[in-house]
C-alpha atoms as one frame of an Amber mdcrd trajectory, in Angstrom:
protein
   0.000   0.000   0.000   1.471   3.685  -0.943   1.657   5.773   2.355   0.119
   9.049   2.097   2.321  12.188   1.954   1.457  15.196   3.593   1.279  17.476
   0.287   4.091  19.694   0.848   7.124  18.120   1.886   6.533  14.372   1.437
   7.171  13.377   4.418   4.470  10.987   5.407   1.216  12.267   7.164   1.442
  12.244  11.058  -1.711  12.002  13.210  -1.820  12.324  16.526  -4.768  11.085
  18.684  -5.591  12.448  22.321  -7.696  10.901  24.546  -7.990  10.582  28.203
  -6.867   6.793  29.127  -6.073   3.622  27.357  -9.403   1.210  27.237 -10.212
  -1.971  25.572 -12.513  -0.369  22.969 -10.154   1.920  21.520  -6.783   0.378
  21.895  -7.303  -2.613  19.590  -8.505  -0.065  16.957  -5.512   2.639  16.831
  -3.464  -0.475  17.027  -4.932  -1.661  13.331  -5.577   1.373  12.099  -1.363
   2.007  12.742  -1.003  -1.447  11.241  -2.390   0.063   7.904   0.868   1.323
   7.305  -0.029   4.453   4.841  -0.024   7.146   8.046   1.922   7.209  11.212
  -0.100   7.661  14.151   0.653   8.094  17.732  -1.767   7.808  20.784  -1.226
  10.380  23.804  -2.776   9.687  26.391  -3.574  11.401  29.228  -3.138   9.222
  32.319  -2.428   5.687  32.561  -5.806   4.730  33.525  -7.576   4.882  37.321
  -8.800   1.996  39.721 -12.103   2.305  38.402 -10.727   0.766  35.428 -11.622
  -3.044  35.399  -8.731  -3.607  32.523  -5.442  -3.610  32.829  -4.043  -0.944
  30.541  -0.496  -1.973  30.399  -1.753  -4.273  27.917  -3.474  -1.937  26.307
  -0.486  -0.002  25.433   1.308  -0.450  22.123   4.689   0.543  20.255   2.925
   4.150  19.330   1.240   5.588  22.211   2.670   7.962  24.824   1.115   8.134
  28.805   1.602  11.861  29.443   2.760  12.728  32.678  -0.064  15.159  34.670
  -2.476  15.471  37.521  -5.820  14.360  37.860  -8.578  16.459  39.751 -12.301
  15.984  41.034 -14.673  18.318  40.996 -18.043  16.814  42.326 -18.073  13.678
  40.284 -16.466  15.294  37.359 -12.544  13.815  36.723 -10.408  16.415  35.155
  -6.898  15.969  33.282  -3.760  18.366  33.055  -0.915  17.449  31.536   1.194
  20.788  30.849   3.372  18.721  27.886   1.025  18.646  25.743   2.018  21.924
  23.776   5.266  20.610  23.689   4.098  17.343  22.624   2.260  18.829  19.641
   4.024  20.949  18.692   7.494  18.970  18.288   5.375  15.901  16.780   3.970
  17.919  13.950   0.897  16.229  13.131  -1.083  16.889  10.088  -4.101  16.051
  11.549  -4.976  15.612  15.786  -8.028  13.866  16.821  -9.129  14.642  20.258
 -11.097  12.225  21.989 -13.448  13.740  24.558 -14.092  17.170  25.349 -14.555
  17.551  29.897 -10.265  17.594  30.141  -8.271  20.626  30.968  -5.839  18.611
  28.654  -8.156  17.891  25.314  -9.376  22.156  25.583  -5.535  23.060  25.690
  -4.925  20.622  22.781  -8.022  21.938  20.506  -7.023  25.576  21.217  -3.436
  24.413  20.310  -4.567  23.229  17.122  -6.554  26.224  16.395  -3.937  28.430
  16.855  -1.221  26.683  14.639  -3.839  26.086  12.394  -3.720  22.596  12.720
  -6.600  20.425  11.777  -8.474  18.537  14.278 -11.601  16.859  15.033 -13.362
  15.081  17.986 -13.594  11.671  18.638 -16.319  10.244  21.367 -19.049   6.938
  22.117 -21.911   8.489  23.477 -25.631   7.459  23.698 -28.761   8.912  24.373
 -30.255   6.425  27.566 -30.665   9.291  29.507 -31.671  12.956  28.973 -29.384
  15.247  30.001 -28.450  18.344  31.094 -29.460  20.928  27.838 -25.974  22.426
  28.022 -24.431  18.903  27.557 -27.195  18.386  24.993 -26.164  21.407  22.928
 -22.247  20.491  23.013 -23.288  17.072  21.721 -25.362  17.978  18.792
């Protein structure tokens, strides 16, 4: 399979995928979709995973994903992320394209605004589902 190029220099086109922990859903597919060969893609994650977790996410990790280092926070039930590197991060990977995977961390706000600012492209990643109405603020941010 030809790898894609990123248009300008052809060096090969980098994505970069944020999301808040490794998980059992996700992992297997950044794994193939790596496999594919005709990108490079790297995983950053934001923490390593919590006891809540019922998996074990060292195995869960793979040769292209990155646990940031950061603190977690709690606000009510809420869990934030902050990992300060992840300007750095960004910026000296160079991605051509970041996916962000969740929108209620300190970390994935920093990493959109980031993107906006270098002009970056970027889009949001998420499983949701509509069991239960929520709040209309949450409903809005969703549509």
């Amino acid at each position: 399979m030809q790898s894609q190029t990123d248009g300008t220099s052809g060096s090969r086109f980098r994505v970069g995928v944020l999301v808040p922990h490794p998980t059992p859903y996700r992992s297997p597919m950044f794994e193939r979709a790596a496999d594919r060969g005709d990108f490079e893609l790297d995983v950053l994650y934001c923490e390593h995973g919590g006891a809540e977790r019922p998996w074990d996410a060292d195995k869960l990790l793979n040769r292209n994903s990155l646990v940031l280092s950061g603190k977690r926070f709690h606000i009510g039930s809420q869990i934030l992320r902050w990992n300060p590197g992840i300007i750095s991060e960004l910026r000296s990977r160079a991605y051509n394209l970041v996916l962000i995977g969740g929108y209620s961390d300190i970390t994935t706000f920093v990493g959109a605004a980031w993107c906006l600012l270098s002009r970056t492209p970027y889009g949001f990643i998420w499983e949701s589902h509509d069991l239960y109405r929520r709040a209309l603020a949450v409903r809005i941010a969703k549509w």
